[in-house]
XYZ file of N, CA, C and O in Angstrom:
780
model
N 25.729 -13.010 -3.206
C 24.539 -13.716 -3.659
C 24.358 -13.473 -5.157
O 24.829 -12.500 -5.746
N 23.664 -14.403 -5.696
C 23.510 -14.272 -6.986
C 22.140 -13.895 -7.545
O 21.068 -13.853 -6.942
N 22.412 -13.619 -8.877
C 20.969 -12.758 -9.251
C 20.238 -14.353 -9.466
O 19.080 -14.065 -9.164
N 20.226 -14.973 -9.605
C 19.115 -16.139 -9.440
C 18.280 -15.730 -7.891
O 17.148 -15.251 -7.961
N 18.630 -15.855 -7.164
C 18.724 -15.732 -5.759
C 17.489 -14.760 -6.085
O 16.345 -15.190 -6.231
N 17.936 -13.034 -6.213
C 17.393 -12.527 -5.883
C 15.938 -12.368 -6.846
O 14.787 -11.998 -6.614
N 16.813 -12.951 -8.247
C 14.863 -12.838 -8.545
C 14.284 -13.969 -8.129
O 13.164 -14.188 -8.591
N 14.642 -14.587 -7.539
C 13.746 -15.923 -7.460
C 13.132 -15.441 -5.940
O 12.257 -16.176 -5.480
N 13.420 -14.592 -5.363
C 12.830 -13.945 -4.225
C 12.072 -12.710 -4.721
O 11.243 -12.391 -3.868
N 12.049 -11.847 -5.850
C 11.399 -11.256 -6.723
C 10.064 -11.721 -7.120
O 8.999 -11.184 -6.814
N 10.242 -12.836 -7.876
C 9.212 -13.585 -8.238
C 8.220 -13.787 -6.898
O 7.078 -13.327 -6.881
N 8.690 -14.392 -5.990
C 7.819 -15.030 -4.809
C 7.213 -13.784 -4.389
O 6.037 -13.932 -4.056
N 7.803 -12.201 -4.272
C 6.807 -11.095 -3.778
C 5.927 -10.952 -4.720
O 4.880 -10.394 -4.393
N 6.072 -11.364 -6.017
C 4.958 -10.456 -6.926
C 4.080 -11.923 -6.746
O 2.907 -11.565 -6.855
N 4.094 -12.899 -6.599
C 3.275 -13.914 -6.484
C 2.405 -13.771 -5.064
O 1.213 -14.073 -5.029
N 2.822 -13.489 -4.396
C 2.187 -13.514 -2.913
C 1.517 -12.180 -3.085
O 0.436 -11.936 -2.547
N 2.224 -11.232 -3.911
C 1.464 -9.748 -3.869
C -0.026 -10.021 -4.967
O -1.033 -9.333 -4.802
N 0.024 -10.766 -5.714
C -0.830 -11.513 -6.924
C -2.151 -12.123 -5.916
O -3.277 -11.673 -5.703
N -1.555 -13.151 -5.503
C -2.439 -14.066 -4.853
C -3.474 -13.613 -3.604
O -4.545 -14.185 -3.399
N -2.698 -11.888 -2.384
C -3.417 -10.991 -1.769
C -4.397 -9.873 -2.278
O -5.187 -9.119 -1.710
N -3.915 -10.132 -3.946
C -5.454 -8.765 -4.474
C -6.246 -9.871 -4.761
O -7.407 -9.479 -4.643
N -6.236 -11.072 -5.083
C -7.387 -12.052 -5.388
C -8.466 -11.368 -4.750
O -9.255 -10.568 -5.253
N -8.375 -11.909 -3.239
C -9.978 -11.895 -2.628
C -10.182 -10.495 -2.537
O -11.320 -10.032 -2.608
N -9.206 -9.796 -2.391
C -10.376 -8.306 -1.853
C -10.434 -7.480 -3.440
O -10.674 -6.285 -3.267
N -10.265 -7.863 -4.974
C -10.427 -7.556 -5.806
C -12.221 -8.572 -6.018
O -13.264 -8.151 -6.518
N -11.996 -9.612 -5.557
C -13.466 -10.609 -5.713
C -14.388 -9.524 -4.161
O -15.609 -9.451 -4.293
N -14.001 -9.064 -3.343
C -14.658 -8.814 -1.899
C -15.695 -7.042 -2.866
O -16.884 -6.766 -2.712
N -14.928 -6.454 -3.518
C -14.782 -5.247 -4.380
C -16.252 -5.535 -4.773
O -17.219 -5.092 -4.153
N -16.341 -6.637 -6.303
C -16.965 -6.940 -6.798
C -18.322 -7.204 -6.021
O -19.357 -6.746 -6.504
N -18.366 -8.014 -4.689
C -19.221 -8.579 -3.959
C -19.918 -7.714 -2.983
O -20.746 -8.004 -2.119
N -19.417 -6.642 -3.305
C -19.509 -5.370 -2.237
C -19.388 -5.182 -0.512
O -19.966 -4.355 0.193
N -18.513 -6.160 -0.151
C -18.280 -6.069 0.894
C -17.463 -5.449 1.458
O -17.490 -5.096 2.637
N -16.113 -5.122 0.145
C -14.894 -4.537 1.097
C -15.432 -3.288 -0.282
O -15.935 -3.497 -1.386
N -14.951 -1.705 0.581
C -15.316 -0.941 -0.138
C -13.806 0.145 0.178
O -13.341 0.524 1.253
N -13.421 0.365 -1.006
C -11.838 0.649 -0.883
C -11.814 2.017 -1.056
O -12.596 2.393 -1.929
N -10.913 3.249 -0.290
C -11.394 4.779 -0.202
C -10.606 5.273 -1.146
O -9.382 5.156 -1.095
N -11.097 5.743 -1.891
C -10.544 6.239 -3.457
C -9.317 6.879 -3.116
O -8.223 6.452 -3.484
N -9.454 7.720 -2.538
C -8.206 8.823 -2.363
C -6.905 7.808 -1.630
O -5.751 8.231 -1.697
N -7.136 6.736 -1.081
C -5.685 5.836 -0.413
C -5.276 5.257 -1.694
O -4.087 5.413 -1.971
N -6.102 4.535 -2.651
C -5.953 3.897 -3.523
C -5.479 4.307 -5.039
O -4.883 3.507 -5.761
N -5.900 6.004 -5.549
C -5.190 6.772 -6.128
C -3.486 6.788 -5.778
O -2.496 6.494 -6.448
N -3.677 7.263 -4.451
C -2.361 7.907 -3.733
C -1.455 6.488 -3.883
O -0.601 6.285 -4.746
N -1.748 5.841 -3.134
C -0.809 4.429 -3.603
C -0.452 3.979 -4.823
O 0.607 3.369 -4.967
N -1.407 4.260 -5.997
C -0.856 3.980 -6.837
C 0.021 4.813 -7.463
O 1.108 4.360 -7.820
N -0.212 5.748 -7.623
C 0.847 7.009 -7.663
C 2.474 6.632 -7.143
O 3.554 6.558 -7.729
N 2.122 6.482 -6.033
C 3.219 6.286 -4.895
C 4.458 5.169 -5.321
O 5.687 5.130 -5.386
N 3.103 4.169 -5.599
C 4.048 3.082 -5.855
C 4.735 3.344 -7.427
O 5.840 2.816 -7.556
N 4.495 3.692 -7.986
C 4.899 4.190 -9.119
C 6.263 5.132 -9.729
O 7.028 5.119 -10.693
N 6.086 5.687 -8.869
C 7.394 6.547 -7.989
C 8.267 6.007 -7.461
O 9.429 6.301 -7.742
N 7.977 5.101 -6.581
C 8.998 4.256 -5.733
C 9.973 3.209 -6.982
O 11.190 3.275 -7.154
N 9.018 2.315 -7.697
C 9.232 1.791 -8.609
C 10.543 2.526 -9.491
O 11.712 2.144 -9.459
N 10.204 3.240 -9.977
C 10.852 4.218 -10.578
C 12.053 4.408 -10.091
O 12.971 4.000 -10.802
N 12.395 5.024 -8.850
C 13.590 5.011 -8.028
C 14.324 3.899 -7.354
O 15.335 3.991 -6.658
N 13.639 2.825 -7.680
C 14.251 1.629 -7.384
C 14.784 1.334 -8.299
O 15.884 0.840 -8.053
N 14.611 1.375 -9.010
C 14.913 0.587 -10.459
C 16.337 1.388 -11.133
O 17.307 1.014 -11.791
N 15.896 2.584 -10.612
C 17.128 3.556 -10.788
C 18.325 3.572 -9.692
O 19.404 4.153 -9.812
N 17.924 2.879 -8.714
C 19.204 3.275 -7.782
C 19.517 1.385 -7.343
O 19.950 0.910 -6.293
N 19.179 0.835 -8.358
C 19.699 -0.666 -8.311
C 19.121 -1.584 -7.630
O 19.868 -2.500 -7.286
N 17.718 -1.678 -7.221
C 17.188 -2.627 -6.386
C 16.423 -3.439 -7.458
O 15.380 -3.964 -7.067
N 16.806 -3.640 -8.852
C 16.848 -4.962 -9.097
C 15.504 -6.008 -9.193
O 14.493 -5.484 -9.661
N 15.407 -7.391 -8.806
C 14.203 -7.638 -8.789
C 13.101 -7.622 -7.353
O 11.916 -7.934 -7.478
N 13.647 -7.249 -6.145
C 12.927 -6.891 -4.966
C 11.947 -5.267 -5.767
O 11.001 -4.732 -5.190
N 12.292 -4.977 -6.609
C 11.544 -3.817 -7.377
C 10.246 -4.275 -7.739
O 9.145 -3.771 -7.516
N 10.569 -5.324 -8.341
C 9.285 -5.977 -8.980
C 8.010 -5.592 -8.616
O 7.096 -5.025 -9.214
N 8.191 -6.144 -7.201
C 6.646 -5.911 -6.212
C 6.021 -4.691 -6.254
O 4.801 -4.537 -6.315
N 6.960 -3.706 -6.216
C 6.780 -2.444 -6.382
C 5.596 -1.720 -7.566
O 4.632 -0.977 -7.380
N 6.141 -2.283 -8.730
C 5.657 -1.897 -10.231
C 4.180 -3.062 -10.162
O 3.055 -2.562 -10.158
N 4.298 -4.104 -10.129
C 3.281 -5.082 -10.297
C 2.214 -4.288 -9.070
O 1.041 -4.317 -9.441
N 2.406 -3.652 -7.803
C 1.640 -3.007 -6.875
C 1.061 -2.098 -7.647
O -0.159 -1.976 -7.748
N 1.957 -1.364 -8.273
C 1.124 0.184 -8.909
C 0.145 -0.321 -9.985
O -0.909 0.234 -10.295
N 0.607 -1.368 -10.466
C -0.694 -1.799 -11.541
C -1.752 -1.910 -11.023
O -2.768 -1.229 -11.167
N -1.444 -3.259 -10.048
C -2.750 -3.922 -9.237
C -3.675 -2.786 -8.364
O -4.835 -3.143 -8.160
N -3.268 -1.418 -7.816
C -3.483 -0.771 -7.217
C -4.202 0.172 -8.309
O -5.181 0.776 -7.869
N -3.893 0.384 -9.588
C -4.478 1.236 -10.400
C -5.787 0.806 -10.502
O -6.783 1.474 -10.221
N -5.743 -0.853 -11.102
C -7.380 -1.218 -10.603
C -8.318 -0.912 -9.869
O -9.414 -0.499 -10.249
N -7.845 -1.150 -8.362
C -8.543 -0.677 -6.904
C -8.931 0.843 -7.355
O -10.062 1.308 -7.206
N -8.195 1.318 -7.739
C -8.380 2.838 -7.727
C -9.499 3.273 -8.568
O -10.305 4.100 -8.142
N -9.595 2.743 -9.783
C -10.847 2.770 -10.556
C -11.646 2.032 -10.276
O -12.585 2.073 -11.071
N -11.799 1.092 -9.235
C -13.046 0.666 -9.072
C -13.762 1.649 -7.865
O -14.961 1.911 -7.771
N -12.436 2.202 -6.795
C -13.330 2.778 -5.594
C -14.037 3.621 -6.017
O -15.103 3.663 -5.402
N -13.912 4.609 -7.101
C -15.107 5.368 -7.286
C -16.300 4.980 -7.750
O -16.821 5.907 -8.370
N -16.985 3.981 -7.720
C -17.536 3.883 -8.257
C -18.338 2.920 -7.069
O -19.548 2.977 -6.853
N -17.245 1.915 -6.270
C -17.904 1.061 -5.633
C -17.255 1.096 -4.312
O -17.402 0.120 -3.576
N -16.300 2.472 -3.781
C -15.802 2.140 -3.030
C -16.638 3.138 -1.850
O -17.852 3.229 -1.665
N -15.420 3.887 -1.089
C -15.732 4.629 0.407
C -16.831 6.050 -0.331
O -16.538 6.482 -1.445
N -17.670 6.455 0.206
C -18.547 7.477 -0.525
C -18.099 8.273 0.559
O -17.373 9.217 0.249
N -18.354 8.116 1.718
C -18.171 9.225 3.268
C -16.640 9.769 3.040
O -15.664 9.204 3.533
N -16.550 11.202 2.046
C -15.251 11.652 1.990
C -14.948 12.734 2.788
O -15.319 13.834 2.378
N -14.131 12.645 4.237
C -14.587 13.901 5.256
C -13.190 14.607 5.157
O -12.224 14.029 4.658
N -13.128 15.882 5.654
C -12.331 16.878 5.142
C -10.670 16.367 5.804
O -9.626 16.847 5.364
N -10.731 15.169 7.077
C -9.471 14.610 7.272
C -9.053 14.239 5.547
O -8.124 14.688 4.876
N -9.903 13.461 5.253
C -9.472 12.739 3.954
C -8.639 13.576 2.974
O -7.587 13.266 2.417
N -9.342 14.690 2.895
C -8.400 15.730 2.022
C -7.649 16.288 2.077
O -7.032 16.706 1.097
N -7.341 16.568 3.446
C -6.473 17.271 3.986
C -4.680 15.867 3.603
O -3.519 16.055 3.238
N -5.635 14.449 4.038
C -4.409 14.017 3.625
C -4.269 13.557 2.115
O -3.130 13.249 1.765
N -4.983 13.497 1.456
C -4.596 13.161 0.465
C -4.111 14.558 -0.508
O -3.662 14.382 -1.640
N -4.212 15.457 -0.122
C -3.505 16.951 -0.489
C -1.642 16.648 0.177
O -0.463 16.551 -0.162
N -2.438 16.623 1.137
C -0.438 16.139 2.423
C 0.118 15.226 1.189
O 1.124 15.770 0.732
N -0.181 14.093 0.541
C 0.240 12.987 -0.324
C 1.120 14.003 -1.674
O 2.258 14.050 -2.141
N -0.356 14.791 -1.923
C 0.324 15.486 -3.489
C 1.181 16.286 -3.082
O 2.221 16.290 -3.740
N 1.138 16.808 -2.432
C 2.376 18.093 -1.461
C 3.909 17.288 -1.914
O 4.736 17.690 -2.732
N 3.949 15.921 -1.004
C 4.427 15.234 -1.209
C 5.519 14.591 -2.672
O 6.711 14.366 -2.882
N 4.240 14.508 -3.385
C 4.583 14.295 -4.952
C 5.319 15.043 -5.370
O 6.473 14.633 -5.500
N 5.001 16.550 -5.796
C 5.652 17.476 -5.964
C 6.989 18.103 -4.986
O 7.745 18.927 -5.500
N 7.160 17.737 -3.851
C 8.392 17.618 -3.310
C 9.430 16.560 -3.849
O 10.512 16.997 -4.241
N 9.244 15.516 -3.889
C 9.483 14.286 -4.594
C 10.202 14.818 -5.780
O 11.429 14.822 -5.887
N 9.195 15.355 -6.841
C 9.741 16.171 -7.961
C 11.165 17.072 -8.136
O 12.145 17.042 -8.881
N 10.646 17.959 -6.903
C 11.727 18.696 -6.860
C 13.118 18.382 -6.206
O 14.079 19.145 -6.100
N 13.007 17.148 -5.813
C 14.625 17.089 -5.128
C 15.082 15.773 -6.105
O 14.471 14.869 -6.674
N 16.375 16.144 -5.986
C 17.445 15.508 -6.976
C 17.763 14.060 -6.317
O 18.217 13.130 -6.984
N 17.469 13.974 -4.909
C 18.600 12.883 -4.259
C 17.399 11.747 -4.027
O 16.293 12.091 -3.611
N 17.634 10.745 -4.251
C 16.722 9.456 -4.650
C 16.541 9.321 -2.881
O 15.323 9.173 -2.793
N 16.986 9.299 -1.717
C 16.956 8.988 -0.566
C 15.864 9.806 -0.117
O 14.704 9.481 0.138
N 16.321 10.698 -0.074
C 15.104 11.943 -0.112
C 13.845 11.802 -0.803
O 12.894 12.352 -0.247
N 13.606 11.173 -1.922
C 12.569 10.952 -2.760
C 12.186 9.746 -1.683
O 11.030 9.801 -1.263
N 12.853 8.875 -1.284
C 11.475 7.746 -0.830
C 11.265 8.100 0.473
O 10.242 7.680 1.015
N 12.306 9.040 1.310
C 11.734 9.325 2.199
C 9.982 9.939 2.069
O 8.996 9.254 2.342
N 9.960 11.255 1.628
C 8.883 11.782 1.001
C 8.087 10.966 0.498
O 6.941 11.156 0.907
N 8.205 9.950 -0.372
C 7.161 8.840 -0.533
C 6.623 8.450 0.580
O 5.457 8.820 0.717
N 7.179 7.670 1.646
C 7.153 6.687 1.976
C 6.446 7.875 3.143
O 5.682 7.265 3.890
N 6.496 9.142 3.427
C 5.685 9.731 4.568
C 3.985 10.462 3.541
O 2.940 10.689 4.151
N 4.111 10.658 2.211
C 3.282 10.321 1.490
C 2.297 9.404 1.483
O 1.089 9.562 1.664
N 3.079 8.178 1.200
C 2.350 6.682 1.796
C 1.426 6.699 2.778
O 0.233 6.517 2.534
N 1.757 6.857 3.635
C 1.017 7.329 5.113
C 0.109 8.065 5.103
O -0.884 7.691 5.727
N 0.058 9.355 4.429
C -1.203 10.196 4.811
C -2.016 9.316 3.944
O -3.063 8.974 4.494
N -1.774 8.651 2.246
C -2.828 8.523 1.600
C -3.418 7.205 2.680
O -4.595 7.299 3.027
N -2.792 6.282 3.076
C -3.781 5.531 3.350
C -4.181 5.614 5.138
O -4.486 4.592 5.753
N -4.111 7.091 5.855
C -4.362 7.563 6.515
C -6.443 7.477 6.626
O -7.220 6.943 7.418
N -6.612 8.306 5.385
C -8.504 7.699 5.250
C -8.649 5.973 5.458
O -9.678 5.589 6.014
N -7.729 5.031 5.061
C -8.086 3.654 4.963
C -8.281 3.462 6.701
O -9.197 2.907 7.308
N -6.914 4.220 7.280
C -7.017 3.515 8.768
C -8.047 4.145 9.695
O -8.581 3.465 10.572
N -8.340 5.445 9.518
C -10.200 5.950 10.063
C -11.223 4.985 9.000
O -12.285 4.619 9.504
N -11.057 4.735 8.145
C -12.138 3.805 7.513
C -12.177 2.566 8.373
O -13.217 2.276 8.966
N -11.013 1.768 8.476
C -10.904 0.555 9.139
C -10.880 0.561 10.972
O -10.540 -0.413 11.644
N -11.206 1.539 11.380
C -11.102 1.680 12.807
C -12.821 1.790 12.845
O -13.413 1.032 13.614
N -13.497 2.618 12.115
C -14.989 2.587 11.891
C -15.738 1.818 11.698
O -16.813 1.725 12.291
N -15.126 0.713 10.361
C -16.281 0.085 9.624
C -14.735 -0.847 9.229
O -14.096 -0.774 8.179
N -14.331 -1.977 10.848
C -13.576 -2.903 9.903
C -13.895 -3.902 8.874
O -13.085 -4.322 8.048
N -15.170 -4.270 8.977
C -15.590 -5.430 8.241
C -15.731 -4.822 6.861
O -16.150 -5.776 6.205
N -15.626 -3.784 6.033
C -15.231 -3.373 4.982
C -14.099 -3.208 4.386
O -14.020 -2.479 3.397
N -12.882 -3.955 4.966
C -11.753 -4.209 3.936
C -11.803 -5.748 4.663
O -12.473 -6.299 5.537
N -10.546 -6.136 3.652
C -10.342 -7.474 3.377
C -8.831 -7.599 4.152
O -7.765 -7.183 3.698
N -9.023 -8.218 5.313
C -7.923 -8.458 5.673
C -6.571 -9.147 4.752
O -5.545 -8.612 4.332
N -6.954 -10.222 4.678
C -6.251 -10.711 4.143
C -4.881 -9.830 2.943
O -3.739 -10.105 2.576
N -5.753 -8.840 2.735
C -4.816 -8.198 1.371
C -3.680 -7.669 2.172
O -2.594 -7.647 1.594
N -3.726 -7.272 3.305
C -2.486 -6.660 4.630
C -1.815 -7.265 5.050
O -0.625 -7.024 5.254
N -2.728 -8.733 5.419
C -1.222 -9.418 5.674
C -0.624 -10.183 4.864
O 0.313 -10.925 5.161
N -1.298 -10.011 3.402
C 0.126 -10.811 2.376
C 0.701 -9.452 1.886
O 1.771 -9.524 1.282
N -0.011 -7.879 2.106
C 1.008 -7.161 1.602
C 2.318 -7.275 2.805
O 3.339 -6.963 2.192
N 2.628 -7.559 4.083
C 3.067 -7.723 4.804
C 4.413 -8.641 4.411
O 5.595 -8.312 4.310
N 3.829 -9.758 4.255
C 4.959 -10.846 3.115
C 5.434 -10.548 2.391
O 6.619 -10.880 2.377
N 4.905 -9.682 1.198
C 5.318 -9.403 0.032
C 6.407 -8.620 0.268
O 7.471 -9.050 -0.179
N 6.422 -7.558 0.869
C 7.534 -6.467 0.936
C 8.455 -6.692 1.854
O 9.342 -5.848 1.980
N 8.457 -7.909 2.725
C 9.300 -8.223 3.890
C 10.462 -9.378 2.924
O 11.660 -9.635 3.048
N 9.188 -9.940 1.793
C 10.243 -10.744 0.776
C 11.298 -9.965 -0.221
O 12.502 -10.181 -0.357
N 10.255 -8.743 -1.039
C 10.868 -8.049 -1.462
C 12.356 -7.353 -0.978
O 13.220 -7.259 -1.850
N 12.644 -6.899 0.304
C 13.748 -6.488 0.557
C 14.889 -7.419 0.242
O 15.927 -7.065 -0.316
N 14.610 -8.633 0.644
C 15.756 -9.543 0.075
C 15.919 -9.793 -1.033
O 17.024 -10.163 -1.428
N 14.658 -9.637 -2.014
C 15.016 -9.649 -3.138
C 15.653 -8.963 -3.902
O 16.059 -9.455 -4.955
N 15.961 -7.368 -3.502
C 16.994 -6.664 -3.619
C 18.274 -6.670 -4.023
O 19.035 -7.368 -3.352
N 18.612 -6.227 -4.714
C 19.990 -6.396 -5.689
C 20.763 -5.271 -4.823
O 21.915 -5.704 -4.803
N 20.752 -4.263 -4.218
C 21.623 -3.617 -3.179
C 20.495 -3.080 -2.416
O 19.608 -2.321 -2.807
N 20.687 -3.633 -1.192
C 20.154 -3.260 0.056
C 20.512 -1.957 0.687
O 21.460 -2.046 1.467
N 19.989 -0.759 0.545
C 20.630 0.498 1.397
C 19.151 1.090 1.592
O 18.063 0.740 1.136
N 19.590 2.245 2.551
C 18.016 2.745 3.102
C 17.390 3.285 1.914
O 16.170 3.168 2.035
N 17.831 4.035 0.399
C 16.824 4.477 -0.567
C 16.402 3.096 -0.882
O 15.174 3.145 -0.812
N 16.781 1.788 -1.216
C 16.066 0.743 -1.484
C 15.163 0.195 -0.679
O 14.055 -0.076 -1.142
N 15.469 -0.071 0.681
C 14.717 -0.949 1.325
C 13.674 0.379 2.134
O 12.451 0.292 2.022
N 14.175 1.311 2.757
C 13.166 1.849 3.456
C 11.796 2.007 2.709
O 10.947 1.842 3.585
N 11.191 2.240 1.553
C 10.025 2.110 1.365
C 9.594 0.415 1.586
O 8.853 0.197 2.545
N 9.873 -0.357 1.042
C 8.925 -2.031 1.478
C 8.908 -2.175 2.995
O 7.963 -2.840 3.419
N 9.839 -1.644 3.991
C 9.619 -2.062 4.882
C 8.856 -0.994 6.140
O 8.306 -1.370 7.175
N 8.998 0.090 5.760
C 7.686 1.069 5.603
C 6.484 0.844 5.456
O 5.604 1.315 6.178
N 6.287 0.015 4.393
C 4.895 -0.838 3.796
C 4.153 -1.555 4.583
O 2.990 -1.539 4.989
N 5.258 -2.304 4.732
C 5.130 -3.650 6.000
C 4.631 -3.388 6.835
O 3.646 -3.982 7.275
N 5.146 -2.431 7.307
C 4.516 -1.800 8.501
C 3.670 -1.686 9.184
O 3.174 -2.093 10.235
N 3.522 -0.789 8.099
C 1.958 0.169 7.685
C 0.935 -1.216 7.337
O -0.146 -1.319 7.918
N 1.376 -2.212 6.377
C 0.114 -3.163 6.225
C -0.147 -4.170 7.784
O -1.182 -4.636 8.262
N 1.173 -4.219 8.212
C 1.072 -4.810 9.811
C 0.227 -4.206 10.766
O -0.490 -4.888 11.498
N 0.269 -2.678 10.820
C -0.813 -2.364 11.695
C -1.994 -1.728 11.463
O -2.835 -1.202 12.192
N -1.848 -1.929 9.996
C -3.573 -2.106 9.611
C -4.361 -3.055 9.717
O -5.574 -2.988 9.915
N -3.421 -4.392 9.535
C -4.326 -6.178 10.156
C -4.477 -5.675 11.737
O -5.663 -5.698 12.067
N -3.726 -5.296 12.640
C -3.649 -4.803 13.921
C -5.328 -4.204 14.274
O -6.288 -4.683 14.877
N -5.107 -3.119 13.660
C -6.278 -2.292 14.127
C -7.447 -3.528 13.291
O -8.007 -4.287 14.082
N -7.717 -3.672 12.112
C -8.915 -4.985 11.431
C -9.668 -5.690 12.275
O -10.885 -5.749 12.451
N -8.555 -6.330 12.876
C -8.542 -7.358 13.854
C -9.209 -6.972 15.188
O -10.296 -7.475 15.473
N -8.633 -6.143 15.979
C -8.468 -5.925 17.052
C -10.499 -4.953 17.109
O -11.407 -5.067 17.933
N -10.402 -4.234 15.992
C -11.266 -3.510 15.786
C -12.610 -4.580 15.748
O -13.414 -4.454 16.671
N -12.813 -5.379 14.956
C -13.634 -6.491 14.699
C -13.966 -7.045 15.877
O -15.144 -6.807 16.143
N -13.427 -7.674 16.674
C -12.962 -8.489 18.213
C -14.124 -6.998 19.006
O -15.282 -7.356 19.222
N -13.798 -5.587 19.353
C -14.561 -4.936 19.770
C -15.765 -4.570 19.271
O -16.436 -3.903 20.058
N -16.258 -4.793 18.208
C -17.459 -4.454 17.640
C -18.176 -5.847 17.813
O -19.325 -5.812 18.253
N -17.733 -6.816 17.575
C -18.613 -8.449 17.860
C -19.269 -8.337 19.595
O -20.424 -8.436 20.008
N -18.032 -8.105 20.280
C -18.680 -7.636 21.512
C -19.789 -6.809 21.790
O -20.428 -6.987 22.826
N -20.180 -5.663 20.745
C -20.750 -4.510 21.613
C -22.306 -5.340 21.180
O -23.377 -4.898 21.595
């Protein structure tokens, strides 16, 4: 395949990743979706890192999404304090400590595979507070931003300039993780309309 190919599948994640902070960057503002500082730090961090090691171990423009995330995510991050989750309970710290643990493991090992592993279980604890936030109080995030992060990183892998598990296992990790956060949103919403 050719590098047209893959950035032109590059392009389409950071566009779809663009077009999913719209509303819950407008939801922010409107105070409806209220985003938990410590997931939104940690992610950006995260993604930042990942970025970094992508870029270094050849993934090319499926990277993209990656770096354009840590920006868009730096935003979120300075706005949650201010307008986001206030209820910070000692789960929260516990994982967002698990995250920096993380970081600094990250640091210390040499082998890029190893680094996104550690990210990518990083990943998880930080937005560990989002998924007790969203099991509580779903109508305070914005769906929508989950399931185009969902797209975005399912595009991103193909956009990939070499596909191996240090490249792809973090986006599709992501995916995941943003898949069964619409999961619980959803499902969560559906039981609370009932009660």
């Amino acid at each position: 395949m050719n590098y047209e190919y893959h950035a032109a599948l590059g392009l389409l994640a950071v566009i779809i990743g663009i077009v999913g902070y719209i509303p819950y960057y407008r939801d922010i503002f409107r105070g409806t979706t209220k985003p938990h500082p410590f997931t939104w730090v940690g992610i950006c961090l995260l993604n930042g890192i990942t970025f970094i090691v992508q870029v270094v171990t050849g993934g090319g423009p499926g990277a993209w999404v990656t770096g354009v995330t840590a920006v868009a995510t730096l935003g979120i991050a300075v706005l949650a304090f201010p307008r986001g989750e206030k209820n910070i309970t000692f789960f929260d710290w516990v994982c967002f400590g698990g995250a920096l643990v993380g970081i600094v493991l990250w640091k210390l090992t040499s082998n890029p595979l190893w680094a996104v592993i550690i990210v990518t279980v990083a990943d998880l604890l930080v937005l560990a507070p989002t998924y007790r936030k969203a099991y509580l109080r779903p109508h305070e995030e914005t769906v929508s931003l989950y399931v185009m992060g969902v797209f975005k990183y399912v595009v991103s892998v193909f956009a990939l300039t070499s596909i191996n598990l240090t490249t792809a296992l973090f986006p599709v990790a992501i995916a995941l993780f943003n898949l069964s956060l619409v999961a619980i949103l959803l499902l969560r919403r559906k039981v609370l309309i009932r009660m």
